[in-house]
Amino acid sequence: MSKASAAARTLRGVLAGAAALAIGYAGTAAAAPAAGEYGVGFITENTGPLAAAGVSYHRGAQLAVDEINEGAWIGQGVKLKLNEKESGSDAARAVQALTQFSADRNVIAVTCCILSPVAAALKPVTTNAKLPLVIYGATLPGLPQPPYVTSVVGLPGPQEVKMSKMLAETLKPKTVAYFVNADNEGFQNRFKAAQKVMEEAGVKTAGVVSILSADTDFTAPATQAMATNPDLIMVWTTQTPAAGIIAALRARGYAGKISASDVISPAPVFKKIGAALAGVPFPIVFSSEISSSPEAKKFVEGYTKKFGEAPDTYSAQGYTSLYLIAQAMKSLDGKPSREDLAAALGKASAVEYNIYGGLPMVNGQAEVQNSLVAAWTADGKVVRWENK
Amino acid sequence: MQLFVEQLINGWALGSLYALFGIGFGLVFSTLGILNAAHGTYASWAAIAGYYAVERFGVPFPVAIAAGVIGGGLLAVVVDQIGFQPLRAKKTGMLGALITSIAFWIILDSLAGFATGQQSLAFPAASYPNQMVVMGPLRVPQMQIITIVALLVCTIGIHLLIQKTRIGAAMRAVGWNEVAAALGGVNARMVILLTAFLAGATSGLAGVLGGISTSNVSFTLGEGLMLKGFAAVVVGGYDDVRGTAIAGICLGIIEVFVAQYISTSFRDGFTYMLLLAFLIARPRGLFGSASFVRA
């Protein structure tokens, strides 16, 4: 090989490398949104009947925005700004907040809603306004409607089924009594999913005790359930009733097995009810004490540092909703429009940065694959549940 | 049969809370002529006061009850003097007072939310009598017995106060006509303050007992008692605490039995159908005076 040909080849190589670098650079530049501050409307529920959970969702979102901005997660100079408007879990106030966000052109997306009826009320409004909405808490199937409505909340069902199968196999109950919210479709679906598993395993239904979300006195329902003499009592209700029911059952002397849903997982619930919750299994997709992925550990560390307490499953969902919006932003070019962002959200096949060890999105709906069955210890720690 | 009797006691205890609350609510209406929408917040704040007395100062159960009762009474006096007294002086009538009370309801509810950190709190189990009393095959929580006894004591005490004492006579006189009572030598201002305190204290007792026995100390506590307490007053008769007590107990028992033997979904429907039936058939309620009319 002559020196001339070698030099030519070297030159070609250098040129090819330079071209590749240039293309790569151009590609990166093309995928980065224009620097600037983009508003994300957050419809808070920091007051009203669900305020305890609402505060957690909000804090999770605040932490995510801090991380995204500090780490230039979307791109250099690209920042998100959380704009909050309070709904108090009231559909009319939530619609009003969404309408105001819609009029504010600095707001590129909105995230909202613990209650499914509130999310359902926002759905047509946000679709008509062509403003992307990411649901952070509501669990009714069918709420997402890509590209404008997506949800980071894993639907109830798989984790309840998993736990029910585990309980049927390990506890081997002959009869089960169920508590269920008569006025909450989401919890009725959870109850039905659990009952189906139990009945397929040959476990009879001893009784179904209905309660209402606004109820506070559970002595009579506890008496009713105990009178059916079940081997296991499964509590499929919203948070305040679930805590009240378990407390009432134990106060009335029920020493048998009880299971519940993830509503009893937040620390304030244990602080309120105390040792009566010990050993009650519940399915959970995130726990600050059990979840072990690097992302989960970073989330727990950052949240604890910022708010002085460990995050719960609700703060995890608020956190995830902002990362999904950031992910969609990151995939866009130039100055993104609401329509562009909606299209990107609708196309997302997974929430890439998540604390669940994987979070696929199917038709705008997150699907949580890795759930745990956990329980409180008598001294207030969440551990993997074991039959004792 | 055992289940029937246990649920009967559950209903009686629940209804006793409604009745206790209703007695305070009825006192304000019959004596001061105010349909006080903020009355539920007195119960919420009484429970919060009792809770923090235990949580922060570790006071024993009777002191926690006293903190709630006195707190509820003082709050009622403050609301009356800030909100209702100026209206009373201008003789704005019931509508002005109702609107003012709605404003106080919203303000006090919001403040109660902040006071509890928007959480539903519960008294520590060791801070109140939380054992079961075994009576043959029956097991009755101690708090249910305390609630039932509290209603009996309050009903008898307030009935005797109103019917058999000079203060009670003054309260009835002010309820009938404040100006005429003043002309007759009654210190109307003092009677108003006493009535407001008594009403807030009674509802406060319902709040703190309810907060303990339901493990729910939150701003929503009073709202739950408000509607049922109002129903007890309407069914029992505005100006007779005995009627309110009986009606409250009946409402509690009906609620529990409807949930047990029919369906939870119909529970509140039955309660308010009863209220409607009474309003139509007997507007003055079980024991109310035929001539009782508020201006």
mmCIF file with all atom_site columns, N, CA, C and O in Angstrom, chain A residues 295-333:
data_model
loop_
_atom_site.group_PDB
_atom_site.id
_atom_site.type_symbol
_atom_site.label_atom_id
_atom_site.label_alt_id
_atom_site.label_comp_id
_atom_site.label_asym_id
_atom_site.label_entity_id
_atom_site.label_seq_id
_atom_site.pdbx_PDB_ins_code
_atom_site.Cartn_x
_atom_site.Cartn_y
_atom_site.Cartn_z
_atom_site.occupancy
_atom_site.B_iso_or_equiv
_atom_site.pdbx_formal_charge
_atom_site.auth_seq_id
_atom_site.auth_comp_id
_atom_site.auth_asym_id
_atom_site.auth_atom_id
_atom_site.pdbx_PDB_model_num
ATOM 1   N N  . GLU A 1 295 ? -33.447 3.519  40.690 1.00 0.00 ? 295 GLU A N  1
ATOM 2   C CA . GLU A 1 295 ? -34.339 4.678  40.524 1.00 0.00 ? 295 GLU A CA 1
ATOM 3   C C  . GLU A 1 295 ? -35.203 4.862  41.765 1.00 0.00 ? 295 GLU A C  1
ATOM 4   O O  . GLU A 1 295 ? -35.425 5.994  42.220 1.00 0.00 ? 295 GLU A O  1
ATOM 5   N N  . ALA A 1 296 ? -35.688 3.740  42.308 1.00 0.00 ? 296 ALA A N  1
ATOM 6   C CA . ALA A 1 296 ? -36.535 3.813  43.505 1.00 0.00 ? 296 ALA A CA 1
ATOM 7   C C  . ALA A 1 296 ? -35.742 4.343  44.697 1.00 0.00 ? 296 ALA A C  1
ATOM 8   O O  . ALA A 1 296 ? -36.232 5.179  45.468 1.00 0.00 ? 296 ALA A O  1
ATOM 9   N N  . LYS A 1 297 ? -34.496 3.866  44.818 1.00 0.00 ? 297 LYS A N  1
ATOM 10  C CA . LYS A 1 297 ? -33.664 4.315  45.944 1.00 0.00 ? 297 LYS A CA 1
ATOM 11  C C  . LYS A 1 297 ? -33.368 5.811  45.836 1.00 0.00 ? 297 LYS A C  1
ATOM 12  O O  . LYS A 1 297 ? -33.395 6.535  46.839 1.00 0.00 ? 297 LYS A O  1
ATOM 13  N N  . LYS A 1 298 ? -33.107 6.266  44.596 1.00 0.00 ? 298 LYS A N  1
ATOM 14  C CA . LYS A 1 298 ? -32.825 7.694  44.383 1.00 0.00 ? 298 LYS A CA 1
ATOM 15  C C  . LYS A 1 298 ? -34.073 8.520  44.727 1.00 0.00 ? 298 LYS A C  1
ATOM 16  O O  . LYS A 1 298 ? -33.985 9.588  45.347 1.00 0.00 ? 298 LYS A O  1
ATOM 17  N N  . PHE A 1 299 ? -35.217 7.990  44.331 1.00 0.00 ? 299 PHE A N  1
ATOM 18  C CA . PHE A 1 299 ? -36.492 8.677  44.610 1.00 0.00 ? 299 PHE A CA 1
ATOM 19  C C  . PHE A 1 299 ? -36.722 8.796  46.123 1.00 0.00 ? 299 PHE A C  1
ATOM 20  O O  . PHE A 1 299 ? -37.039 9.862  46.645 1.00 0.00 ? 299 PHE A O  1
ATOM 21  N N  . VAL A 1 300 ? -36.512 7.700  46.815 1.00 0.00 ? 300 VAL A N  1
ATOM 22  C CA . VAL A 1 300 ? -36.732 7.698  48.268 1.00 0.00 ? 300 VAL A CA 1
ATOM 23  C C  . VAL A 1 300 ? -35.781 8.679  48.950 1.00 0.00 ? 300 VAL A C  1
ATOM 24  O O  . VAL A 1 300 ? -36.185 9.475  49.814 1.00 0.00 ? 300 VAL A O  1
ATOM 25  N N  . GLU A 1 301 ? -34.534 8.653  48.510 1.00 0.00 ? 301 GLU A N  1
ATOM 26  C CA . GLU A 1 301 ? -33.520 9.533  49.113 1.00 0.00 ? 301 GLU A CA 1
ATOM 27  C C  . GLU A 1 301 ? -33.875 11.008 48.872 1.00 0.00 ? 301 GLU A C  1
ATOM 28  O O  . GLU A 1 301 ? -33.868 11.826 49.794 1.00 0.00 ? 301 GLU A O  1
ATOM 29  N N  . GLY A 1 302 ? -34.208 11.329 47.616 1.00 0.00 ? 302 GLY A N  1
ATOM 30  C CA . GLY A 1 302 ? -34.527 12.721 47.265 1.00 0.00 ? 302 GLY A CA 1
ATOM 31  C C  . GLY A 1 302 ? -35.789 13.203 47.968 1.00 0.00 ? 302 GLY A C  1
ATOM 32  O O  . GLY A 1 302 ? -35.837 14.340 48.471 1.00 0.00 ? 302 GLY A O  1
ATOM 33  N N  . TYR A 1 303 ? -36.776 12.348 48.030 1.00 0.00 ? 303 TYR A N  1
ATOM 34  C CA . TYR A 1 303 ? -38.057 12.730 48.644 1.00 0.00 ? 303 TYR A CA 1
ATOM 35  C C  . TYR A 1 303 ? -37.871 12.954 50.149 1.00 0.00 ? 303 TYR A C  1
ATOM 36  O O  . TYR A 1 303 ? -38.354 13.935 50.713 1.00 0.00 ? 303 TYR A O  1
ATOM 37  N N  . THR A 1 304 ? -37.163 12.030 50.775 1.00 0.00 ? 304 THR A N  1
ATOM 38  C CA . THR A 1 304 ? -36.945 12.134 52.220 1.00 0.00 ? 304 THR A CA 1
ATOM 39  C C  . THR A 1 304 ? -36.163 13.395 52.558 1.00 0.00 ? 304 THR A C  1
ATOM 40  O O  . THR A 1 304 ? -36.468 14.090 53.535 1.00 0.00 ? 304 THR A O  1
ATOM 41  N N  . LYS A 1 305 ? -35.181 13.708 51.704 1.00 0.00 ? 305 LYS A N  1
ATOM 42  C CA . LYS A 1 305 ? -34.368 14.902 51.924 1.00 0.00 ? 305 LYS A CA 1
ATOM 43  C C  . LYS A 1 305 ? -35.218 16.166 51.772 1.00 0.00 ? 305 LYS A C  1
ATOM 44  O O  . LYS A 1 305 ? -35.116 17.104 52.566 1.00 0.00 ? 305 LYS A O  1
ATOM 45  N N  . LYS A 1 306 ? -36.085 16.172 50.785 1.00 0.00 ? 306 LYS A N  1
ATOM 46  C CA . LYS A 1 306 ? -36.869 17.379 50.478 1.00 0.00 ? 306 LYS A CA 1
ATOM 47  C C  . LYS A 1 306 ? -38.043 17.582 51.450 1.00 0.00 ? 306 LYS A C  1
ATOM 48  O O  . LYS A 1 306 ? -38.333 18.692 51.860 1.00 0.00 ? 306 LYS A O  1
ATOM 49  N N  . PHE A 1 307 ? -38.684 16.474 51.823 1.00 0.00 ? 307 PHE A N  1
ATOM 50  C CA . PHE A 1 307 ? -39.924 16.617 52.601 1.00 0.00 ? 307 PHE A CA 1
ATOM 51  C C  . PHE A 1 307 ? -39.835 16.067 54.029 1.00 0.00 ? 307 PHE A C  1
ATOM 52  O O  . PHE A 1 307 ? -40.803 16.138 54.787 1.00 0.00 ? 307 PHE A O  1
ATOM 53  N N  . GLY A 1 308 ? -38.718 15.486 54.363 1.00 0.00 ? 308 GLY A N  1
ATOM 54  C CA . GLY A 1 308 ? -38.531 15.017 55.732 1.00 0.00 ? 308 GLY A CA 1
ATOM 55  C C  . GLY A 1 308 ? -39.309 13.770 56.099 1.00 0.00 ? 308 GLY A C  1
ATOM 56  O O  . GLY A 1 308 ? -39.444 13.433 57.269 1.00 0.00 ? 308 GLY A O  1
ATOM 57  N N  . GLU A 1 309 ? -39.821 13.074 55.095 1.00 0.00 ? 309 GLU A N  1
ATOM 58  C CA . GLU A 1 309 ? -40.507 11.792 55.342 1.00 0.00 ? 309 GLU A CA 1
ATOM 59  C C  . GLU A 1 309 ? -40.390 10.931 54.093 1.00 0.00 ? 309 GLU A C  1
ATOM 60  O O  . GLU A 1 309 ? -40.116 11.444 52.997 1.00 0.00 ? 309 GLU A O  1
ATOM 61  N N  . ALA A 1 310 ? -40.605 9.635  54.262 1.00 0.00 ? 310 ALA A N  1
ATOM 62  C CA . ALA A 1 310 ? -40.459 8.719  53.133 1.00 0.00 ? 310 ALA A CA 1
ATOM 63  C C  . ALA A 1 310 ? -41.663 8.843  52.200 1.00 0.00 ? 310 ALA A C  1
ATOM 64  O O  . ALA A 1 310 ? -42.769 9.142  52.653 1.00 0.00 ? 310 ALA A O  1
ATOM 65  N N  . PRO A 1 311 ? -41.446 8.626  50.903 1.00 0.00 ? 311 PRO A N  1
ATOM 66  C CA . PRO A 1 311 ? -42.571 8.702  49.967 1.00 0.00 ? 311 PRO A CA 1
ATOM 67  C C  . PRO A 1 311 ? -43.482 7.482  50.079 1.00 0.00 ? 311 PRO A C  1
ATOM 68  O O  . PRO A 1 311 ? -43.074 6.441  50.577 1.00 0.00 ? 311 PRO A O  1
ATOM 69  N N  . ASP A 1 312 ? -44.709 7.647  49.600 1.00 0.00 ? 312 ASP A N  1
ATOM 70  C CA . ASP A 1 312 ? -45.625 6.513  49.560 1.00 0.00 ? 312 ASP A CA 1
ATOM 71  C C  . ASP A 1 312 ? -45.985 6.211  48.111 1.00 0.00 ? 312 ASP A C  1
ATOM 72  O O  . ASP A 1 312 ? -45.442 6.816  47.186 1.00 0.00 ? 312 ASP A O  1
ATOM 73  N N  . THR A 1 313 ? -46.911 5.303  47.954 1.00 0.00 ? 313 THR A N  1
ATOM 74  C CA . THR A 1 313 ? -47.270 4.857  46.596 1.00 0.00 ? 313 THR A CA 1
ATOM 75  C C  . THR A 1 313 ? -47.895 5.991  45.784 1.00 0.00 ? 313 THR A C  1
ATOM 76  O O  . THR A 1 313 ? -47.790 6.038  44.562 1.00 0.00 ? 313 THR A O  1
ATOM 77  N N  . TYR A 1 314 ? -48.539 6.948  46.486 1.00 0.00 ? 314 TYR A N  1
ATOM 78  C CA . TYR A 1 314 ? -49.161 8.071  45.768 1.00 0.00 ? 314 TYR A CA 1
ATOM 79  C C  . TYR A 1 314 ? -48.107 9.058  45.271 1.00 0.00 ? 314 TYR A C  1
ATOM 80  O O  . TYR A 1 314 ? -48.207 9.566  44.154 1.00 0.00 ? 314 TYR A O  1
ATOM 81  N N  . SER A 1 315 ? -47.125 9.336  46.113 1.00 0.00 ? 315 SER A N  1
ATOM 82  C CA . SER A 1 315 ? -46.081 10.257 45.666 1.00 0.00 ? 315 SER A CA 1
ATOM 83  C C  . SER A 1 315 ? -45.326 9.649  44.489 1.00 0.00 ? 315 SER A C  1
ATOM 84  O O  . SER A 1 315 ? -44.885 10.373 43.585 1.00 0.00 ? 315 SER A O  1
ATOM 85  N N  . ALA A 1 316 ? -45.212 8.316  44.468 1.00 0.00 ? 316 ALA A N  1
ATOM 86  C CA . ALA A 1 316 ? -44.552 7.647  43.344 1.00 0.00 ? 316 ALA A CA 1
ATOM 87  C C  . ALA A 1 316 ? -45.313 7.904  42.042 1.00 0.00 ? 316 ALA A C  1
ATOM 88  O O  . ALA A 1 316 ? -44.711 8.112  40.989 1.00 0.00 ? 316 ALA A O  1
ATOM 89  N N  . GLN A 1 317 ? -46.640 7.913  42.129 1.00 0.00 ? 317 GLN A N  1
ATOM 90  C CA . GLN A 1 317 ? -47.447 8.129  40.920 1.00 0.00 ? 317 GLN A CA 1
ATOM 91  C C  . GLN A 1 317 ? -47.347 9.585  40.437 1.00 0.00 ? 317 GLN A C  1
ATOM 92  O O  . GLN A 1 317 ? -47.266 9.835  39.229 1.00 0.00 ? 317 GLN A O  1
ATOM 93  N N  . GLY A 1 318 ? -47.368 10.526 41.375 1.00 0.00 ? 318 GLY A N  1
ATOM 94  C CA . GLY A 1 318 ? -47.205 11.931 40.991 1.00 0.00 ? 318 GLY A CA 1
ATOM 95  C C  . GLY A 1 318 ? -45.852 12.150 40.329 1.00 0.00 ? 318 GLY A C  1
ATOM 96  O O  . GLY A 1 318 ? -45.730 12.859 39.321 1.00 0.00 ? 318 GLY A O  1
ATOM 97  N N  . TYR A 1 319 ? -44.829 11.518 40.868 1.00 0.00 ? 319 TYR A N  1
ATOM 98  C CA . TYR A 1 319 ? -43.457 11.583 40.340 1.00 0.00 ? 319 TYR A CA 1
ATOM 99  C C  . TYR A 1 319 ? -43.417 11.038 38.909 1.00 0.00 ? 319 TYR A C  1
ATOM 100 O O  . TYR A 1 319 ? -42.868 11.653 38.004 1.00 0.00 ? 319 TYR A O  1
ATOM 101 N N  . THR A 1 320 ? -44.048 9.884  38.721 1.00 0.00 ? 320 THR A N  1
ATOM 102 C CA . THR A 1 320 ? -44.012 9.221  37.414 1.00 0.00 ? 320 THR A CA 1
ATOM 103 C C  . THR A 1 320 ? -44.723 10.056 36.355 1.00 0.00 ? 320 THR A C  1
ATOM 104 O O  . THR A 1 320 ? -44.295 10.100 35.202 1.00 0.00 ? 320 THR A O  1
ATOM 105 N N  . SER A 1 321 ? -45.824 10.713 36.728 1.00 0.00 ? 321 SER A N  1
ATOM 106 C CA . SER A 1 321 ? -46.584 11.490 35.737 1.00 0.00 ? 321 SER A CA 1
ATOM 107 C C  . SER A 1 321 ? -45.706 12.589 35.129 1.00 0.00 ? 321 SER A C  1
ATOM 108 O O  . SER A 1 321 ? -45.774 12.857 33.934 1.00 0.00 ? 321 SER A O  1
ATOM 109 N N  . LEU A 1 322 ? -44.861 13.202 35.939 1.00 0.00 ? 322 LEU A N  1
ATOM 110 C CA . LEU A 1 322 ? -44.002 14.275 35.425 1.00 0.00 ? 322 LEU A CA 1
ATOM 111 C C  . LEU A 1 322 ? -42.888 13.714 34.549 1.00 0.00 ? 322 LEU A C  1
ATOM 112 O O  . LEU A 1 322 ? -42.501 14.321 33.550 1.00 0.00 ? 322 LEU A O  1
ATOM 113 N N  . TYR A 1 323 ? -42.382 12.531 34.921 1.00 0.00 ? 323 TYR A N  1
ATOM 114 C CA . TYR A 1 323 ? -41.340 11.935 34.084 1.00 0.00 ? 323 TYR A CA 1
ATOM 115 C C  . TYR A 1 323 ? -41.899 11.503 32.732 1.00 0.00 ? 323 TYR A C  1
ATOM 116 O O  . TYR A 1 323 ? -41.178 11.551 31.720 1.00 0.00 ? 323 TYR A O  1
ATOM 117 N N  . LEU A 1 324 ? -43.161 11.099 32.676 1.00 0.00 ? 324 LEU A N  1
ATOM 118 C CA . LEU A 1 324 ? -43.742 10.746 31.373 1.00 0.00 ? 324 LEU A CA 1
ATOM 119 C C  . LEU A 1 324 ? -43.841 12.007 30.500 1.00 0.00 ? 324 LEU A C  1
ATOM 120 O O  . LEU A 1 324 ? -43.512 11.966 29.304 1.00 0.00 ? 324 LEU A O  1
ATOM 121 N N  . ILE A 1 325 ? -44.284 13.100 31.084 1.00 0.00 ? 325 ILE A N  1
ATOM 122 C CA . ILE A 1 325 ? -44.381 14.356 30.318 1.00 0.00 ? 325 ILE A CA 1
ATOM 123 C C  . ILE A 1 325 ? -42.989 14.785 29.851 1.00 0.00 ? 325 ILE A C  1
ATOM 124 O O  . ILE A 1 325 ? -42.802 15.177 28.690 1.00 0.00 ? 325 ILE A O  1
ATOM 125 N N  . ALA A 1 326 ? -42.003 14.688 30.750 1.00 0.00 ? 326 ALA A N  1
ATOM 126 C CA . ALA A 1 326 ? -40.629 15.070 30.400 1.00 0.00 ? 326 ALA A CA 1
ATOM 127 C C  . ALA A 1 326 ? -40.093 14.189 29.277 1.00 0.00 ? 326 ALA A C  1
ATOM 128 O O  . ALA A 1 326 ? -39.412 14.674 28.359 1.00 0.00 ? 326 ALA A O  1
ATOM 129 N N  . GLN A 1 327 ? -40.411 12.904 29.335 1.00 0.00 ? 327 GLN A N  1
ATOM 130 C CA . GLN A 1 327 ? -39.959 11.966 28.301 1.00 0.00 ? 327 GLN A CA 1
ATOM 131 C C  . GLN A 1 327 ? -40.530 12.356 26.939 1.00 0.00 ? 327 GLN A C  1
ATOM 132 O O  . GLN A 1 327 ? -39.819 12.350 25.924 1.00 0.00 ? 327 GLN A O  1
ATOM 133 N N  . ALA A 1 328 ? -41.812 12.679 26.922 1.00 0.00 ? 328 ALA A N  1
ATOM 134 C CA . ALA A 1 328 ? -42.444 13.081 25.658 1.00 0.00 ? 328 ALA A CA 1
ATOM 135 C C  . ALA A 1 328 ? -41.839 14.397 25.158 1.00 0.00 ? 328 ALA A C  1
ATOM 136 O O  . ALA A 1 328 ? -41.590 14.554 23.959 1.00 0.00 ? 328 ALA A O  1
ATOM 137 N N  . MET A 1 329 ? -41.573 15.324 26.070 1.00 0.00 ? 329 MET A N  1
ATOM 138 C CA . MET A 1 329 ? -40.944 16.601 25.695 1.00 0.00 ? 329 MET A CA 1
ATOM 139 C C  . MET A 1 329 ? -39.579 16.350 25.046 1.00 0.00 ? 329 MET A C  1
ATOM 140 O O  . MET A 1 329 ? -39.218 16.962 24.043 1.00 0.00 ? 329 MET A O  1
ATOM 141 N N  . LYS A 1 330 ? -38.846 15.435 25.660 1.00 0.00 ? 330 LYS A N  1
ATOM 142 C CA . LYS A 1 330 ? -37.473 15.144 25.237 1.00 0.00 ? 330 LYS A CA 1
ATOM 143 C C  . LYS A 1 330 ? -37.421 14.638 23.798 1.00 0.00 ? 330 LYS A C  1
ATOM 144 O O  . LYS A 1 330 ? -36.419 14.819 23.107 1.00 0.00 ? 330 LYS A O  1
ATOM 145 N N  . SER A 1 331 ? -38.484 13.994 23.371 1.00 0.00 ? 331 SER A N  1
ATOM 146 C CA . SER A 1 331 ? -38.490 13.408 22.030 1.00 0.00 ? 331 SER A CA 1
ATOM 147 C C  . SER A 1 331 ? -38.861 14.439 20.954 1.00 0.00 ? 331 SER A C  1
ATOM 148 O O  . SER A 1 331 ? -38.904 14.104 19.783 1.00 0.00 ? 331 SER A O  1
ATOM 149 N N  . LEU A 1 332 ? -39.175 15.658 21.372 1.00 0.00 ? 332 LEU A N  1
ATOM 150 C CA . LEU A 1 332 ? -39.668 16.648 20.416 1.00 0.00 ? 332 LEU A CA 1
ATOM 151 C C  . LEU A 1 332 ? -38.588 17.629 20.001 1.00 0.00 ? 332 LEU A C  1
ATOM 152 O O  . LEU A 1 332 ? -37.598 17.820 20.689 1.00 0.00 ? 332 LEU A O  1
ATOM 153 N N  . ASP A 1 333 ? -38.873 18.262 18.910 1.00 0.00 ? 333 ASP A N  1
ATOM 154 C CA . ASP A 1 333 ? -37.916 19.140 18.260 1.00 0.00 ? 333 ASP A CA 1
ATOM 155 C C  . ASP A 1 333 ? -38.397 20.588 18.334 1.00 0.00 ? 333 ASP A C  1
ATOM 156 O O  . ASP A 1 333 ? -39.599 20.837 18.229 1.00 0.00 ? 333 ASP A O  1
#
